[in-house]
Every structure is written in structure tokens, then in C-alpha cells.
Amino acid sequence: MEKVEVISKELIKPSSPTPPHLRSFKLSLLDQLAPPIYISMIFFYTGKDGDNLQQSYQVAKKLKASLSKTLAIFYPLAGRIKDDDTIDCNDEGAEIFDARVKIQLFEFLKKPPVEVLDQLVPGNILCTRSGAEDVPLAIQVNSFECGGVAIGVPLSHKIVDAAAIVEFISKWAATARGTNEEAKDVTFVSASLFPPRSSVSRHMLPISETVVMRRLVLDANAIAALKARATGHPTLRPHPPTRVEVVSALISRLFHEGQE
């Protein structure tokens, strides 16, 4: 089993300071009720032919520069969770870790052990990160020998949900590519829609020593077969379904069937 070696840690600050009137960010009622966990995602990117660790280090450098620009827009992620009501948008920065995995990416992805996947994300992907509960965002850039990269991104559920994560990742990726898709219209209005309360009954997660995980692996042929089955269905929009849409639909169907 290959081990992930963390070789450095850095704080990435926003490229421009947060204005004083935005320094204190109020959490919404939904944020107050959210459990103190981190939502984590891992993104895998293959390298080009002839790439090596040196190329992946250059990728990490570009990711840091683009992250700094993105944090200037998503400024609460560069602050610190002060309490259950407020984020201090003090521009302390997001944590980013550089790590090395001594294996080829295609070999790693054949059947990666769950315990190794855990190592691609800073801290425990299921629980609040020990010793850093007040950090909203941490990132780990894992460089493989072939030049491939895996980016582990855990964000505090006190601030973001799945839709917000997708928005943040999309804008960060656009900034890294240097396209015109950089976020300029991001607004943070959840507290006005769901006003916070001074006293709420917070959700407590059950504590158990046993955690059961399941992994669903769909190769390219399986996904292509799903798309073929879904194409032309009368309930679909005019355009063919994407890979994400068909896989999400399959998981949702299996989940609901399991609840019956």
C-alpha cells in the first residue's frame, strides 16, 4: 500500500483584503443547525505524456496563485469560524498542503484502498478536523510520479453545502485556466433569507466506533451504456444527458429503492 507523504504546508491569503464592512460574516439559521463536519471532494487529473513530478509541482504553484484570487471573492473561506453565529473574515487564509504519492496515477486508480484515499484529504474526511475546527477550508495537492494530480478539498459544512462547493470549485478552476468565467457576481445572502437565532437546538451526530463505507465503481463502458439507455427518454430535456447526470440518477434511484 502506497503512503501519501505531506512535504509542506502553507497559508494562502486572498489576493486583495476584505473590506472592513464585510469583516463580520453572519451565519444563517441553516448554518447554525449544520453539523460540525467537513464536506470533502477529491478531483483526479492525469498528466500529459512525458510529465513528471516537476510538472505537477508547477501545477501546484498555479493552483495557489489562482486560489488566492478566488479567495478574494469567496472571502469567508479565508477567515475563521469565531463561534456558532459568526465568521471573522480576517484574511488569515486557507490551508494548503503539498503531498507526494510514489506511484503512477493510473495504477493508483485501479482500486485505491479507502485508507489511502483518506490520506489525500487534510484531516479526517468524515469528522471535524482535529486541532483546526475553526478553519473553513483546507486543500491538499497530491502529486503523482507521472505528473498526475489529485486535489483533496474539505470545506466546513457550517459555511457551505454541495451547491456552494461546486460553485467555488468551478470559479477556482476558471481562474486557474485564465478564462473569463471568474466569479464577479457571487453574493452571500443566506443570513437574510434564513435569519440566525440566538439559541438553537443543534444537530448532534451519533458517535460510533464502526463506520461502514461503500464504493460504487463505474467504468467508461458502463457509463456509456447508461447514457445510451437514457438518451431519448420522453422525460429528458432535448439535449443528451451528461455522465454526471446519468450516474447521479442511478445513485438516487438505488438509494430510494433501498429505502422502500
PDB file of C-alpha atoms in Angstrom:
ATOM      1  CA  MET A   1       0.000   0.000   0.000  1.00  0.00           C
ATOM      2  CA  GLU A   2       1.423   3.345  -1.052  1.00  0.00           C
ATOM      3  CA  LYS A   3       1.581   6.083   1.565  1.00  0.00           C
ATOM      4  CA  VAL A   4       0.947   9.745   0.916  1.00  0.00           C
ATOM      5  CA  GLU A   5       3.781  11.947   2.193  1.00  0.00           C
ATOM      6  CA  VAL A   6       2.920  15.546   3.099  1.00  0.00           C
ATOM      7  CA  ILE A   7       6.002  17.653   2.383  1.00  0.00           C
ATOM      8  CA  SER A   8       4.837  21.207   3.083  1.00  0.00           C
ATOM      9  CA  LYS A   9       2.018  23.356   4.438  1.00  0.00           C
ATOM     10  CA  GLU A  10       1.174  26.945   3.551  1.00  0.00           C
ATOM     11  CA  LEU A  11      -1.491  29.556   4.216  1.00  0.00           C
ATOM     12  CA  ILE A  12      -2.894  31.127   1.047  1.00  0.00           C
ATOM     13  CA  LYS A  13      -4.301  34.580   1.681  1.00  0.00           C
ATOM     14  CA  PRO A  14      -6.755  36.447  -0.569  1.00  0.00           C
ATOM     15  CA  SER A  15      -5.151  38.490  -3.333  1.00  0.00           C
ATOM     16  CA  SER A  16      -6.942  41.602  -2.048  1.00  0.00           C
ATOM     17  CA  PRO A  17      -8.056  42.454   1.505  1.00  0.00           C
ATOM     18  CA  THR A  18     -11.653  42.035   2.595  1.00  0.00           C
ATOM     19  CA  PRO A  19     -13.330  45.451   3.056  1.00  0.00           C
ATOM     20  CA  PRO A  20     -13.916  46.412   6.718  1.00  0.00           C
ATOM     21  CA  HIS A  21     -17.706  46.385   6.357  1.00  0.00           C
ATOM     22  CA  LEU A  22     -17.560  42.706   5.335  1.00  0.00           C
ATOM     23  CA  ARG A  23     -15.255  41.660   8.167  1.00  0.00           C
ATOM     24  CA  SER A  24     -18.007  40.015  10.269  1.00  0.00           C
ATOM     25  CA  PHE A  25     -19.994  37.385   8.356  1.00  0.00           C
ATOM     26  CA  LYS A  26     -23.206  36.198   9.999  1.00  0.00           C
ATOM     27  CA  LEU A  27     -24.139  32.557   9.656  1.00  0.00           C
ATOM     28  CA  SER A  28     -27.709  31.728   8.676  1.00  0.00           C
ATOM     29  CA  LEU A  29     -30.048  29.565  10.723  1.00  0.00           C
ATOM     30  CA  LEU A  30     -29.326  26.643   8.398  1.00  0.00           C
ATOM     31  CA  ASP A  31     -25.600  27.128   9.001  1.00  0.00           C
ATOM     32  CA  GLN A  32     -26.180  27.158  12.755  1.00  0.00           C
ATOM     33  CA  LEU A  33     -28.057  23.868  12.520  1.00  0.00           C
ATOM     34  CA  ALA A  34     -25.454  22.217  10.297  1.00  0.00           C
ATOM     35  CA  PRO A  35     -23.325  19.535  11.997  1.00  0.00           C
ATOM     36  CA  PRO A  36     -19.654  20.418  12.626  1.00  0.00           C
ATOM     37  CA  ILE A  37     -18.289  18.263   9.812  1.00  0.00           C
ATOM     38  CA  TYR A  38     -16.320  18.822   6.645  1.00  0.00           C
ATOM     39  CA  ILE A  39     -17.686  18.071   3.186  1.00  0.00           C
ATOM     40  CA  SER A  40     -14.841  16.638   1.130  1.00  0.00           C
ATOM     41  CA  MET A  41     -14.248  16.021  -2.554  1.00  0.00           C
ATOM     42  CA  ILE A  42     -11.216  14.620  -4.409  1.00  0.00           C
ATOM     43  CA  PHE A  43     -10.510  15.569  -8.019  1.00  0.00           C
ATOM     44  CA  PHE A  44      -8.115  13.474 -10.136  1.00  0.00           C
ATOM     45  CA  TYR A  45      -6.264  14.873 -13.155  1.00  0.00           C
ATOM     46  CA  THR A  46      -3.981  12.883 -15.433  1.00  0.00           C
ATOM     47  CA  GLY A  47      -0.716  14.366 -16.640  1.00  0.00           C
ATOM     48  CA  LYS A  48       0.390  14.722 -20.238  1.00  0.00           C
ATOM     49  CA  ASP A  49       2.802  12.287 -21.893  1.00  0.00           C
ATOM     50  CA  GLY A  50       6.278  12.932 -20.607  1.00  0.00           C
ATOM     51  CA  ASP A  51       5.123  14.760 -17.476  1.00  0.00           C
ATOM     52  CA  ASN A  52       6.733  14.017 -14.132  1.00  0.00           C
ATOM     53  CA  LEU A  53       6.751  15.295 -10.569  1.00  0.00           C
ATOM     54  CA  GLN A  54       8.340  18.574 -11.651  1.00  0.00           C
ATOM     55  CA  GLN A  55       5.366  19.380 -13.897  1.00  0.00           C
ATOM     56  CA  SER A  56       2.912  18.579 -11.119  1.00  0.00           C
ATOM     57  CA  TYR A  57       4.779  20.993  -8.828  1.00  0.00           C
ATOM     58  CA  GLN A  58       4.231  23.720 -11.431  1.00  0.00           C
ATOM     59  CA  VAL A  59       0.546  22.849 -11.404  1.00  0.00           C
ATOM     60  CA  ALA A  60       0.515  23.258  -7.630  1.00  0.00           C
ATOM     61  CA  LYS A  61       2.101  26.696  -7.981  1.00  0.00           C
ATOM     62  CA  LYS A  62      -0.593  27.792 -10.426  1.00  0.00           C
ATOM     63  CA  LEU A  63      -3.314  26.410  -8.160  1.00  0.00           C
ATOM     64  CA  LYS A  64      -2.045  28.506  -5.256  1.00  0.00           C
ATOM     65  CA  ALA A  65      -1.972  31.712  -7.297  1.00  0.00           C
ATOM     66  CA  SER A  66      -5.483  31.158  -8.650  1.00  0.00           C
ATOM     67  CA  LEU A  67      -6.755  30.150  -5.202  1.00  0.00           C
ATOM     68  CA  SER A  68      -5.568  33.488  -3.817  1.00  0.00           C
ATOM     69  CA  LYS A  69      -7.624  35.327  -6.438  1.00  0.00           C
ATOM     70  CA  THR A  70     -10.664  33.134  -5.812  1.00  0.00           C
ATOM     71  CA  LEU A  71     -10.494  33.671  -2.042  1.00  0.00           C
ATOM     72  CA  ALA A  72     -10.765  37.420  -2.611  1.00  0.00           C
ATOM     73  CA  ILE A  73     -14.274  36.699  -3.915  1.00  0.00           C
ATOM     74  CA  PHE A  74     -15.218  33.846  -1.556  1.00  0.00           C
ATOM     75  CA  TYR A  75     -13.765  35.810   1.354  1.00  0.00           C
ATOM     76  CA  PRO A  76     -15.479  33.923   4.251  1.00  0.00           C
ATOM     77  CA  LEU A  77     -13.436  30.837   3.310  1.00  0.00           C
ATOM     78  CA  ALA A  78     -10.243  32.744   4.113  1.00  0.00           C
ATOM     79  CA  GLY A  79     -11.481  33.706   7.590  1.00  0.00           C
ATOM     80  CA  ARG A  80     -12.006  31.784  10.806  1.00  0.00           C
ATOM     81  CA  ILE A  81     -15.167  30.428  12.380  1.00  0.00           C
ATOM     82  CA  LYS A  82     -15.478  32.526  15.509  1.00  0.00           C
ATOM     83  CA  ASP A  83     -18.486  30.808  17.086  1.00  0.00           C
ATOM     84  CA  ASP A  84     -21.823  29.314  16.055  1.00  0.00           C
ATOM     85  CA  ASP A  85     -23.003  32.691  14.802  1.00  0.00           C
ATOM     86  CA  THR A  86     -20.121  34.455  13.093  1.00  0.00           C
ATOM     87  CA  ILE A  87     -17.146  34.084  10.788  1.00  0.00           C
ATOM     88  CA  ASP A  88     -14.320  36.527  11.317  1.00  0.00           C
ATOM     89  CA  CYS A  89     -13.285  37.386   7.741  1.00  0.00           C
ATOM     90  CA  ASN A  90      -9.758  38.297   8.809  1.00  0.00           C
ATOM     91  CA  ASP A  91      -7.977  37.079   5.647  1.00  0.00           C
ATOM     92  CA  GLU A  92      -5.800  34.637   7.607  1.00  0.00           C
ATOM     93  CA  GLY A  93      -6.049  32.362   4.600  1.00  0.00           C
ATOM     94  CA  ALA A  94      -6.880  28.816   3.588  1.00  0.00           C
ATOM     95  CA  GLU A  95      -4.573  25.934   4.461  1.00  0.00           C
ATOM     96  CA  ILE A  96      -2.950  24.189   1.516  1.00  0.00           C
ATOM     97  CA  PHE A  97      -0.766  21.097   1.789  1.00  0.00           C
ATOM     98  CA  ASP A  98       1.659  19.735  -0.816  1.00  0.00           C
ATOM     99  CA  ALA A  99       1.936  15.951  -0.813  1.00  0.00           C
ATOM    100  CA  ARG A 100       3.737  13.294  -2.831  1.00  0.00           C
ATOM    101  CA  VAL A 101       2.418   9.871  -3.815  1.00  0.00           C
ATOM    102  CA  LYS A 102       5.121   7.495  -5.056  1.00  0.00           C
ATOM    103  CA  ILE A 103       3.051   5.675  -7.623  1.00  0.00           C
ATOM    104  CA  GLN A 104       1.644   6.222 -11.107  1.00  0.00           C
ATOM    105  CA  LEU A 105      -1.861   7.705 -11.078  1.00  0.00           C
ATOM    106  CA  PHE A 106      -3.359   5.062 -13.385  1.00  0.00           C
ATOM    107  CA  GLU A 107      -2.046   2.345 -11.072  1.00  0.00           C
ATOM    108  CA  PHE A 108      -3.421   4.117  -8.014  1.00  0.00           C
ATOM    109  CA  LEU A 109      -6.900   4.473  -9.541  1.00  0.00           C
ATOM    110  CA  LYS A 110      -7.294   0.774 -10.348  1.00  0.00           C
ATOM    111  CA  LYS A 111      -8.584   0.045  -6.861  1.00  0.00           C
ATOM    112  CA  PRO A 112      -7.437   2.604  -4.300  1.00  0.00           C
ATOM    113  CA  PRO A 113      -7.849   1.491  -0.669  1.00  0.00           C
ATOM    114  CA  VAL A 114     -10.174   3.715   1.338  1.00  0.00           C
ATOM    115  CA  GLU A 115      -7.485   4.278   3.952  1.00  0.00           C
ATOM    116  CA  VAL A 116      -5.216   5.738   1.251  1.00  0.00           C
ATOM    117  CA  LEU A 117      -7.983   7.923  -0.156  1.00  0.00           C
ATOM    118  CA  ASP A 118      -8.316   9.366   3.347  1.00  0.00           C
ATOM    119  CA  GLN A 119      -4.684  10.472   3.116  1.00  0.00           C
ATOM    120  CA  LEU A 120      -5.402  12.583   0.013  1.00  0.00           C
ATOM    121  CA  VAL A 121      -7.509  14.951   2.116  1.00  0.00           C
ATOM    122  CA  PRO A 122      -6.217  17.018   5.059  1.00  0.00           C
ATOM    123  CA  GLY A 123      -7.515  15.532   8.305  1.00  0.00           C
ATOM    124  CA  ASN A 124     -10.359  13.071   8.692  1.00  0.00           C
ATOM    125  CA  ILE A 125     -12.813  13.311   5.794  1.00  0.00           C
ATOM    126  CA  LEU A 126     -15.704  12.151   7.968  1.00  0.00           C
ATOM    127  CA  CYS A 127     -15.241  14.306  11.058  1.00  0.00           C
ATOM    128  CA  THR A 128     -14.253  17.763  12.132  1.00  0.00           C
ATOM    129  CA  ARG A 129     -10.507  18.153  11.626  1.00  0.00           C
ATOM    130  CA  SER A 130      -8.808  17.761  14.976  1.00  0.00           C
ATOM    131  CA  GLY A 131      -6.994  20.872  16.110  1.00  0.00           C
ATOM    132  CA  ALA A 132      -8.261  23.040  13.259  1.00  0.00           C
ATOM    133  CA  GLU A 133     -12.006  23.244  13.771  1.00  0.00           C
ATOM    134  CA  ASP A 134     -12.048  26.960  13.035  1.00  0.00           C
ATOM    135  CA  VAL A 135     -10.502  26.702   9.550  1.00  0.00           C
ATOM    136  CA  PRO A 136     -13.267  26.775   6.903  1.00  0.00           C
ATOM    137  CA  LEU A 137     -11.166  25.494   4.010  1.00  0.00           C
ATOM    138  CA  ALA A 138      -8.152  23.210   3.618  1.00  0.00           C
ATOM    139  CA  ILE A 139      -6.708  21.831   0.393  1.00  0.00           C
ATOM    140  CA  GLN A 140      -4.199  19.088  -0.338  1.00  0.00           C
ATOM    141  CA  VAL A 141      -2.442  18.908  -3.697  1.00  0.00           C
ATOM    142  CA  ASN A 142      -1.157  15.356  -4.187  1.00  0.00           C
ATOM    143  CA  SER A 143       1.482  14.925  -6.902  1.00  0.00           C
ATOM    144  CA  PHE A 144       1.968  11.517  -8.534  1.00  0.00           C
ATOM    145  CA  GLU A 145       5.147  10.282 -10.220  1.00  0.00           C
ATOM    146  CA  CYS A 146       3.589  10.528 -13.675  1.00  0.00           C
ATOM    147  CA  GLY A 147       2.705  14.209 -13.283  1.00  0.00           C
ATOM    148  CA  GLY A 148      -0.907  13.447 -12.404  1.00  0.00           C
ATOM    149  CA  VAL A 149      -2.511  15.338  -9.566  1.00  0.00           C
ATOM    150  CA  ALA A 150      -5.257  14.644  -7.011  1.00  0.00           C
ATOM    151  CA  ILE A 151      -6.758  17.659  -5.258  1.00  0.00           C
ATOM    152  CA  GLY A 152      -8.475  16.955  -1.943  1.00  0.00           C
ATOM    153  CA  VAL A 153     -10.836  19.733  -0.846  1.00  0.00           C
ATOM    154  CA  PRO A 154     -12.630  19.639   2.528  1.00  0.00           C
ATOM    155  CA  LEU A 155     -14.850  22.616   3.421  1.00  0.00           C
ATOM    156  CA  SER A 156     -16.725  23.260   6.638  1.00  0.00           C
ATOM    157  CA  HIS A 157     -20.414  22.376   6.411  1.00  0.00           C
ATOM    158  CA  LYS A 158     -21.034  25.340   8.708  1.00  0.00           C
ATOM    159  CA  ILE A 159     -20.409  27.557   5.689  1.00  0.00           C
ATOM    160  CA  VAL A 160     -21.078  25.594   2.509  1.00  0.00           C
ATOM    161  CA  ASP A 161     -23.363  22.943   1.094  1.00  0.00           C
ATOM    162  CA  ALA A 162     -22.813  20.805  -2.001  1.00  0.00           C
ATOM    163  CA  ALA A 163     -24.053  23.501  -4.391  1.00  0.00           C
ATOM    164  CA  ALA A 164     -21.727  26.097  -2.854  1.00  0.00           C
ATOM    165  CA  ILE A 165     -18.767  23.716  -3.151  1.00  0.00           C
ATOM    166  CA  VAL A 166     -19.474  23.217  -6.848  1.00  0.00           C
ATOM    167  CA  GLU A 167     -19.674  26.978  -7.339  1.00  0.00           C
ATOM    168  CA  PHE A 168     -16.389  27.564  -5.524  1.00  0.00           C
ATOM    169  CA  ILE A 169     -14.537  24.779  -7.362  1.00  0.00           C
ATOM    170  CA  SER A 170     -15.898  25.921 -10.744  1.00  0.00           C
ATOM    171  CA  LYS A 171     -14.773  29.512 -10.218  1.00  0.00           C
ATOM    172  CA  TRP A 172     -11.381  28.406  -8.897  1.00  0.00           C
ATOM    173  CA  ALA A 173     -10.873  26.183 -11.943  1.00  0.00           C
ATOM    174  CA  ALA A 174     -11.895  29.006 -14.291  1.00  0.00           C
ATOM    175  CA  THR A 175      -9.431  31.352 -12.611  1.00  0.00           C
ATOM    176  CA  ALA A 176      -6.645  28.765 -12.916  1.00  0.00           C
ATOM    177  CA  ARG A 177      -7.406  28.381 -16.642  1.00  0.00           C
ATOM    178  CA  GLY A 178      -7.342  32.145 -17.083  1.00  0.00           C
ATOM    179  CA  THR A 179     -10.784  32.245 -18.701  1.00  0.00           C
ATOM    180  CA  ASN A 180     -13.413  34.958 -18.388  1.00  0.00           C
ATOM    181  CA  GLU A 181     -15.535  32.824 -16.080  1.00  0.00           C
ATOM    182  CA  GLU A 182     -14.083  34.257 -12.881  1.00  0.00           C
ATOM    183  CA  ALA A 183     -16.685  34.909 -10.220  1.00  0.00           C
ATOM    184  CA  LYS A 184     -17.814  38.535 -10.161  1.00  0.00           C
ATOM    185  CA  ASP A 185     -21.438  38.089  -9.181  1.00  0.00           C
ATOM    186  CA  VAL A 186     -21.152  35.953  -6.037  1.00  0.00           C
ATOM    187  CA  THR A 187     -23.441  37.114  -3.234  1.00  0.00           C
ATOM    188  CA  PHE A 188     -23.770  35.869   0.332  1.00  0.00           C
ATOM    189  CA  VAL A 189     -27.374  36.413   1.401  1.00  0.00           C
ATOM    190  CA  SER A 190     -28.280  33.253   3.323  1.00  0.00           C
ATOM    191  CA  ALA A 191     -28.483  35.089   6.661  1.00  0.00           C
ATOM    192  CA  SER A 192     -31.079  37.477   5.227  1.00  0.00           C
ATOM    193  CA  LEU A 193     -33.140  34.594   3.877  1.00  0.00           C
ATOM    194  CA  PHE A 194     -32.787  32.438   7.000  1.00  0.00           C
ATOM    195  CA  PRO A 195     -32.064  34.820   9.898  1.00  0.00           C
ATOM    196  CA  PRO A 196     -29.899  33.337  12.658  1.00  0.00           C
ATOM    197  CA  ARG A 197     -31.208  32.738  16.155  1.00  0.00           C
ATOM    198  CA  SER A 198     -29.506  33.385  19.447  1.00  0.00           C
ATOM    199  CA  SER A 199     -30.418  29.910  20.690  1.00  0.00           C
ATOM    200  CA  VAL A 200     -30.943  26.828  18.531  1.00  0.00           C
ATOM    201  CA  SER A 201     -31.059  23.085  19.126  1.00  0.00           C
ATOM    202  CA  ARG A 202     -28.059  21.872  17.202  1.00  0.00           C
ATOM    203  CA  HIS A 203     -27.910  18.576  15.418  1.00  0.00           C
ATOM    204  CA  MET A 204     -25.631  16.100  17.132  1.00  0.00           C
ATOM    205  CA  LEU A 205     -24.049  13.298  15.157  1.00  0.00           C
ATOM    206  CA  PRO A 206     -24.242   9.819  16.649  1.00  0.00           C
ATOM    207  CA  ILE A 207     -20.891   8.605  17.892  1.00  0.00           C
ATOM    208  CA  SER A 208     -19.936   5.138  16.760  1.00  0.00           C
ATOM    209  CA  GLU A 209     -16.688   3.223  16.574  1.00  0.00           C
ATOM    210  CA  THR A 210     -17.867   1.469  13.409  1.00  0.00           C
ATOM    211  CA  VAL A 211     -18.172   3.331  10.114  1.00  0.00           C
ATOM    212  CA  VAL A 212     -19.370   1.400   7.067  1.00  0.00           C
ATOM    213  CA  MET A 213     -18.455   2.697   3.626  1.00  0.00           C
ATOM    214  CA  ARG A 214     -19.474   1.510   0.175  1.00  0.00           C
ATOM    215  CA  ARG A 215     -17.770   2.267  -3.114  1.00  0.00           C
ATOM    216  CA  LEU A 216     -19.517   2.240  -6.486  1.00  0.00           C
ATOM    217  CA  VAL A 217     -17.159   1.972  -9.460  1.00  0.00           C
ATOM    218  CA  LEU A 218     -18.456   2.608 -12.993  1.00  0.00           C
ATOM    219  CA  ASP A 219     -16.012   2.342 -15.876  1.00  0.00           C
ATOM    220  CA  ALA A 220     -16.325   4.200 -19.190  1.00  0.00           C
ATOM    221  CA  ASN A 221     -18.283   1.376 -20.846  1.00  0.00           C
ATOM    222  CA  ALA A 222     -20.820   1.235 -18.027  1.00  0.00           C
ATOM    223  CA  ILE A 223     -21.356   4.998 -18.135  1.00  0.00           C
ATOM    224  CA  ALA A 224     -21.721   4.909 -21.924  1.00  0.00           C
ATOM    225  CA  ALA A 225     -24.371   2.186 -21.574  1.00  0.00           C
ATOM    226  CA  LEU A 226     -26.268   4.306 -19.036  1.00  0.00           C
ATOM    227  CA  LYS A 227     -26.188   7.314 -21.367  1.00  0.00           C
ATOM    228  CA  ALA A 228     -27.440   5.188 -24.257  1.00  0.00           C
ATOM    229  CA  ARG A 229     -30.357   3.910 -22.172  1.00  0.00           C
ATOM    230  CA  ALA A 230     -31.278   7.395 -21.011  1.00  0.00           C
ATOM    231  CA  THR A 231     -30.981   9.133 -24.391  1.00  0.00           C
ATOM    232  CA  GLY A 232     -34.358   9.644 -25.983  1.00  0.00           C
ATOM    233  CA  HIS A 233     -36.348   9.121 -22.790  1.00  0.00           C
ATOM    234  CA  PRO A 234     -39.525  11.275 -23.028  1.00  0.00           C
ATOM    235  CA  THR A 235     -38.958  12.927 -19.638  1.00  0.00           C
ATOM    236  CA  LEU A 236     -35.479  14.187 -20.525  1.00  0.00           C
ATOM    237  CA  ARG A 237     -34.567  17.633 -21.760  1.00  0.00           C
ATOM    238  CA  PRO A 238     -33.787  17.890 -25.505  1.00  0.00           C
ATOM    239  CA  HIS A 239     -30.027  17.527 -25.017  1.00  0.00           C
ATOM    240  CA  PRO A 240     -28.399  14.155 -24.236  1.00  0.00           C
ATOM    241  CA  PRO A 241     -27.658  13.529 -20.545  1.00  0.00           C
ATOM    242  CA  THR A 242     -24.146  14.093 -19.246  1.00  0.00           C
ATOM    243  CA  ARG A 243     -22.074  11.462 -17.437  1.00  0.00           C
ATOM    244  CA  VAL A 244     -22.698  13.212 -14.114  1.00  0.00           C
ATOM    245  CA  GLU A 245     -26.463  13.281 -14.725  1.00  0.00           C
ATOM    246  CA  VAL A 246     -26.805   9.576 -15.530  1.00  0.00           C
ATOM    247  CA  VAL A 247     -24.592   8.447 -12.645  1.00  0.00           C
ATOM    248  CA  SER A 248     -26.372  10.768 -10.205  1.00  0.00           C
ATOM    249  CA  ALA A 249     -29.739   9.483 -11.405  1.00  0.00           C
ATOM    250  CA  LEU A 250     -28.613   5.862 -10.931  1.00  0.00           C
ATOM    251  CA  ILE A 251     -27.354   6.503  -7.391  1.00  0.00           C
ATOM    252  CA  SER A 252     -30.543   8.386  -6.498  1.00  0.00           C
ATOM    253  CA  ARG A 253     -32.724   5.550  -7.832  1.00  0.00           C
ATOM    254  CA  LEU A 254     -30.780   2.880  -5.938  1.00  0.00           C
ATOM    255  CA  PHE A 255     -30.924   4.953  -2.760  1.00  0.00           C
ATOM    256  CA  HIS A 256     -34.695   5.387  -2.920  1.00  0.00           C
ATOM    257  CA  GLU A 257     -35.225   1.723  -3.799  1.00  0.00           C
ATOM    258  CA  GLY A 258     -33.191   0.790  -0.746  1.00  0.00           C
ATOM    259  CA  GLN A 259     -35.407   2.932   1.485  1.00  0.00           C
ATOM    260  CA  GLU A 260     -38.599   1.162   0.383  1.00  0.00           C
TER     261      GLU A 260
END
